[in-house]
mmCIF file of C-alpha atoms in Angstrom:
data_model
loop_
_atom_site.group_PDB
_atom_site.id
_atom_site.type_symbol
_atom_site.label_atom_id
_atom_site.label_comp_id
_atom_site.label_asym_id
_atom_site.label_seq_id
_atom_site.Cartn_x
_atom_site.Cartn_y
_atom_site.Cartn_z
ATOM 1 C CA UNK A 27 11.161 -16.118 -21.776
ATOM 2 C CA UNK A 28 12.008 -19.324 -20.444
ATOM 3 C CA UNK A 29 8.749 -20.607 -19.220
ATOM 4 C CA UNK A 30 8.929 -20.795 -15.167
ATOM 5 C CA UNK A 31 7.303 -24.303 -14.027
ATOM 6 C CA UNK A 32 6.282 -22.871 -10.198
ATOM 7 C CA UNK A 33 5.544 -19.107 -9.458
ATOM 8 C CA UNK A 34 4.606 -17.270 -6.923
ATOM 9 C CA UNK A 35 2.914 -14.211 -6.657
ATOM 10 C CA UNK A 36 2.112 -10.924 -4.415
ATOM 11 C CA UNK A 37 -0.161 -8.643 -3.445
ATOM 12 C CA UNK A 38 1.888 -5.714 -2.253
ATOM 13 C CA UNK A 39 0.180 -3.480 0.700
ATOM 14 C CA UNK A 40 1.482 -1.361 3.180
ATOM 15 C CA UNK A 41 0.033 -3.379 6.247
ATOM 16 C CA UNK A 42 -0.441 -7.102 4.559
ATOM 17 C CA UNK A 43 1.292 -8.993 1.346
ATOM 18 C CA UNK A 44 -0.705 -11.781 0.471
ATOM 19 C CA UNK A 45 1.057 -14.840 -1.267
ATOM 20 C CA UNK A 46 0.021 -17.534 -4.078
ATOM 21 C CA UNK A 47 1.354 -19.927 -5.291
ATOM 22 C CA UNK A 48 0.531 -21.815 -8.996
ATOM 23 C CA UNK A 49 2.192 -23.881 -11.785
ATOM 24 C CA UNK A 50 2.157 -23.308 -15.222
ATOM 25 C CA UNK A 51 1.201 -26.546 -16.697
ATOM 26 C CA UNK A 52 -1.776 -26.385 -15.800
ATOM 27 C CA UNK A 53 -2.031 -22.556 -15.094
ATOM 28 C CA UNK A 54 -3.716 -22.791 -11.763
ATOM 29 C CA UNK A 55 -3.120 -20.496 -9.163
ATOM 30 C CA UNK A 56 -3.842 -21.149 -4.920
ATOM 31 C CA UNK A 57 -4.187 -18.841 -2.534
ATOM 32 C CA UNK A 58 -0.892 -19.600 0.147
ATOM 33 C CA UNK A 59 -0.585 -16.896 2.854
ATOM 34 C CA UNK A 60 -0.327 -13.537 4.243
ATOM 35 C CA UNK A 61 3.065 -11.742 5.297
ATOM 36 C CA UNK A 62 2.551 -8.427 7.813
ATOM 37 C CA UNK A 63 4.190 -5.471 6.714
ATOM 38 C CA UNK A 64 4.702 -2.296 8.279
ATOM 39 C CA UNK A 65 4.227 0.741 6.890
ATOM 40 C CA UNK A 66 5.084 -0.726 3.401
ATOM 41 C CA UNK A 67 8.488 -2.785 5.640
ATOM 42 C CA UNK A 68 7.798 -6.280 4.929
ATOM 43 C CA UNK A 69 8.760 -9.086 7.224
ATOM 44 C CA UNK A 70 11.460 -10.223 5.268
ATOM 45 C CA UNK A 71 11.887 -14.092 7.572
ATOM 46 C CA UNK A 72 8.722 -14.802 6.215
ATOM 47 C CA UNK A 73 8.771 -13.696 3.160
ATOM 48 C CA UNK A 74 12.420 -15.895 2.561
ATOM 49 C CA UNK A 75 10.918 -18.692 4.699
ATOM 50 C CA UNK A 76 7.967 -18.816 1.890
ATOM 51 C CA UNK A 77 10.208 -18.963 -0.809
ATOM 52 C CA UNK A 78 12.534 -21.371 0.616
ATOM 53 C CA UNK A 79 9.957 -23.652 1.460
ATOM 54 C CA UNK A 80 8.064 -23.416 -2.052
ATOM 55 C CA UNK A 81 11.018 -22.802 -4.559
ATOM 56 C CA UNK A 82 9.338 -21.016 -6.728
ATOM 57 C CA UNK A 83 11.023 -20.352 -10.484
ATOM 58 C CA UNK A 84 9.684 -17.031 -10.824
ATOM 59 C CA UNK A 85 7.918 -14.465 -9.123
ATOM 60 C CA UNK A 86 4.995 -11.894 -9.629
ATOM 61 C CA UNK A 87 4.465 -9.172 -7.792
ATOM 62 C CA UNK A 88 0.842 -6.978 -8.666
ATOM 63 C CA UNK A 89 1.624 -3.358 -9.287
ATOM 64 C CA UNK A 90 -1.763 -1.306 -8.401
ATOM 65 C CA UNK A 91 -2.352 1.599 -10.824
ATOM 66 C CA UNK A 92 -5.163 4.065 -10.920
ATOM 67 C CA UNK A 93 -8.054 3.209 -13.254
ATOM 68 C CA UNK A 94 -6.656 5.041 -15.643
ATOM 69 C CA UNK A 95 -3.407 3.514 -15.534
ATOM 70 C CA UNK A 96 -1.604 6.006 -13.894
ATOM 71 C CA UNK A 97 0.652 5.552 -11.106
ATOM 72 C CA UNK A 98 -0.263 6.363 -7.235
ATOM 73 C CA UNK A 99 2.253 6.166 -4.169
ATOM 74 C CA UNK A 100 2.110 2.735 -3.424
ATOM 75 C CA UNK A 101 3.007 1.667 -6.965
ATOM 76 C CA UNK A 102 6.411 3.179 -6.037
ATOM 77 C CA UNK A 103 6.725 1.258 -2.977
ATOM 78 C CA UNK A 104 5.053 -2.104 -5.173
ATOM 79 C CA UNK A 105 7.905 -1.598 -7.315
ATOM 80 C CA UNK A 106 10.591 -1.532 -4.924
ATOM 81 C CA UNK A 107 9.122 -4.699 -3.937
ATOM 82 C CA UNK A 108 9.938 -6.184 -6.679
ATOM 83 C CA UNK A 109 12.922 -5.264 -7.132
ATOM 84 C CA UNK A 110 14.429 -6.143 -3.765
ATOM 85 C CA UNK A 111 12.882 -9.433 -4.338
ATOM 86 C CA UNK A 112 14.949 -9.645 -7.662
ATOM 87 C CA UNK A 113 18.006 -8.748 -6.163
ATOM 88 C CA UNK A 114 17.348 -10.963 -2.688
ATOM 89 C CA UNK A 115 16.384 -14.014 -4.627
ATOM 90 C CA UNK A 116 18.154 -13.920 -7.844
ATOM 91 C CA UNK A 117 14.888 -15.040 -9.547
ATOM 92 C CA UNK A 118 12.863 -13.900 -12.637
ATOM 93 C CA UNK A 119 10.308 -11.162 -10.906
ATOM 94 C CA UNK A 120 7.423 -10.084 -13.160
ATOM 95 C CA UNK A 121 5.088 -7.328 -12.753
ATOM 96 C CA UNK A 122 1.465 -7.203 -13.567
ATOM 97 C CA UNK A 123 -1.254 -4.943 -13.522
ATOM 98 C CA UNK A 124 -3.183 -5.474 -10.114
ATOM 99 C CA UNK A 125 -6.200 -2.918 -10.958
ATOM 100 C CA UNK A 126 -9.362 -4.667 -9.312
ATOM 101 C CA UNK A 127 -8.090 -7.982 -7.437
ATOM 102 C CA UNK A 128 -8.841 -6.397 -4.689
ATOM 103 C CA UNK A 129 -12.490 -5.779 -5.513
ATOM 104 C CA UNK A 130 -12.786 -8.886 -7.392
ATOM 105 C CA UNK A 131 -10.939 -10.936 -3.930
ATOM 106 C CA UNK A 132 -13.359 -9.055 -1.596
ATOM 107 C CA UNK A 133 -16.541 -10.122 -4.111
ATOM 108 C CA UNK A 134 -15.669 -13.720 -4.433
ATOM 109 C CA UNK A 135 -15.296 -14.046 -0.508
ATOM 110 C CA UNK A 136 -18.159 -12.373 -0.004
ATOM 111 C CA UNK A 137 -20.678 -14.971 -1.981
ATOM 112 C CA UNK A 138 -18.944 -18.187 -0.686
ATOM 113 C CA UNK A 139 -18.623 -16.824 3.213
ATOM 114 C CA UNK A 140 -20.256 -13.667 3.960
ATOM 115 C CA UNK A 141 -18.592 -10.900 5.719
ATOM 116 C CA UNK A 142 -16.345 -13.582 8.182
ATOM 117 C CA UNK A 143 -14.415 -15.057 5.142
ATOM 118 C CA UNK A 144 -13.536 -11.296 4.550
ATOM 119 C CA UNK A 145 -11.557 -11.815 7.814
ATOM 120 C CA UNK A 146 -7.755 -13.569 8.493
ATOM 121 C CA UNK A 147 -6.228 -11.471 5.367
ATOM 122 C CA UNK A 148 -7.948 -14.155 3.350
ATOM 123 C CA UNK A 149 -8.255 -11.521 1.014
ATOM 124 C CA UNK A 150 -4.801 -10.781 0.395
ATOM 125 C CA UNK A 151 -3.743 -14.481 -0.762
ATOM 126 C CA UNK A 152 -6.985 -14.585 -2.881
ATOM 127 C CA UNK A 153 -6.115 -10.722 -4.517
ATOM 128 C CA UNK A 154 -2.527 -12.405 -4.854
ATOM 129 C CA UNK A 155 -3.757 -16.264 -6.589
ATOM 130 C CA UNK A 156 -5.960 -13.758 -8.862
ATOM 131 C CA UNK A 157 -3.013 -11.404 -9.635
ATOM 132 C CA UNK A 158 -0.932 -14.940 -10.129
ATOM 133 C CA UNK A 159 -4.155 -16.554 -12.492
ATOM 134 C CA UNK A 160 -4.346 -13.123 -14.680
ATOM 135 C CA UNK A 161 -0.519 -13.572 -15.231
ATOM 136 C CA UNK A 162 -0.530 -16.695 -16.658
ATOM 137 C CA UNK A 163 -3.534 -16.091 -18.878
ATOM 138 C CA UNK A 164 -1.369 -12.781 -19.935
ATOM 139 C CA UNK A 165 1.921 -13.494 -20.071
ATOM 140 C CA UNK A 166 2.123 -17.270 -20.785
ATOM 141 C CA UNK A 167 1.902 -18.897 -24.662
ATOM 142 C CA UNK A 168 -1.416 -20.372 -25.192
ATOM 143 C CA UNK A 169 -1.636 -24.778 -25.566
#
C-alpha cells in the first residue's frame, strides 16, 4: 500500500457519523466533527463538504462487530458506507475493526468532563479519532 499522508476516518451510526481526521507521519489522530444521519441515510453535503475541505488521501471507516467477531445489522449498513464512499470519492477506503471505541470514547469523556462532555456527539468524533489512531498503529509499517 502506498502510504496515505492525511486520512480520515468514521464512526458509522444510524443517527450520527462522527469524523477524524490524522496524518501519518506522525500517526496522530483529532477528533473533527459529527455528520446526522437518518436511519443509517447520511447527509451526504456534509459529508463531501468535509472531504473537500480536508482532502484527505485515504479513508477509514470502523466496521462494528459483535465481541466475538461476528457480524450484526449495522455492519451491513457500515459496509455500504464504505463502499459508497469508495465509489463517491475515488479514494483508498479502509475498514477496521470498531469493537469498543464506543466504550472506550464514552470512558475517556467521562474522566476529563463528566456526563456534559458526553453531550454535542462529542463522542462520535472521539469513537472516530480512536478508530483512526488504532488504524495507524494496525495497518501502518512501524519507524
Amino acid at each position: 500500500m502506498n502510504t496515505p499522508k492525511i486520512v480520515m476516518s468514521f464512526d458509522f451510526g444510524m443517527k450520527r457519523i462522527g469524523v477524524a481526521i490524522g496524518q501519518t507521519i506522525t500517526q496522530t489522530a483529532r477528533p473533527l466533527d459529527t455528520i446526522l444521519a437518518k436511519d443509517g441515510v447520511p447527509n451526504w453535503n456534509a459529508i463531501q463538504n468535509v472531504i473537500k475541505k480536508w482532502l484527505p488521501d485515504a479513508l477509514v471507516v470502523g466496521i462494528p462487530l459483535n465481541m466475538d467477531g461476528t457480524e450484526q445489522n449495522i455492519t451491513h449498513h457500515a459496509r455500504d458506507f464504505a463502499e459508497f464512499l469508495r465509489e463517491q470519492f475515488d479514494l483508498p477506503v479502509y475498514e477496521m475493526d470498531e469493537r469498543l471505541t464506543t466504550k472506550d470514547a464514552r470512558e475517556r469523556l467521562f474522566e476529563q468532563g463528566g456526563y456534559k462532555a458526553l453531550q454535542d456527539g462529542q463522542v462520535d468524533r472521539v469513537a472516530a479519532q480512536l478508530i483512526l489512531q488504532n488504524w495507524f498503529a494496525e495497518k501502518l509499517p512501524t519507524k
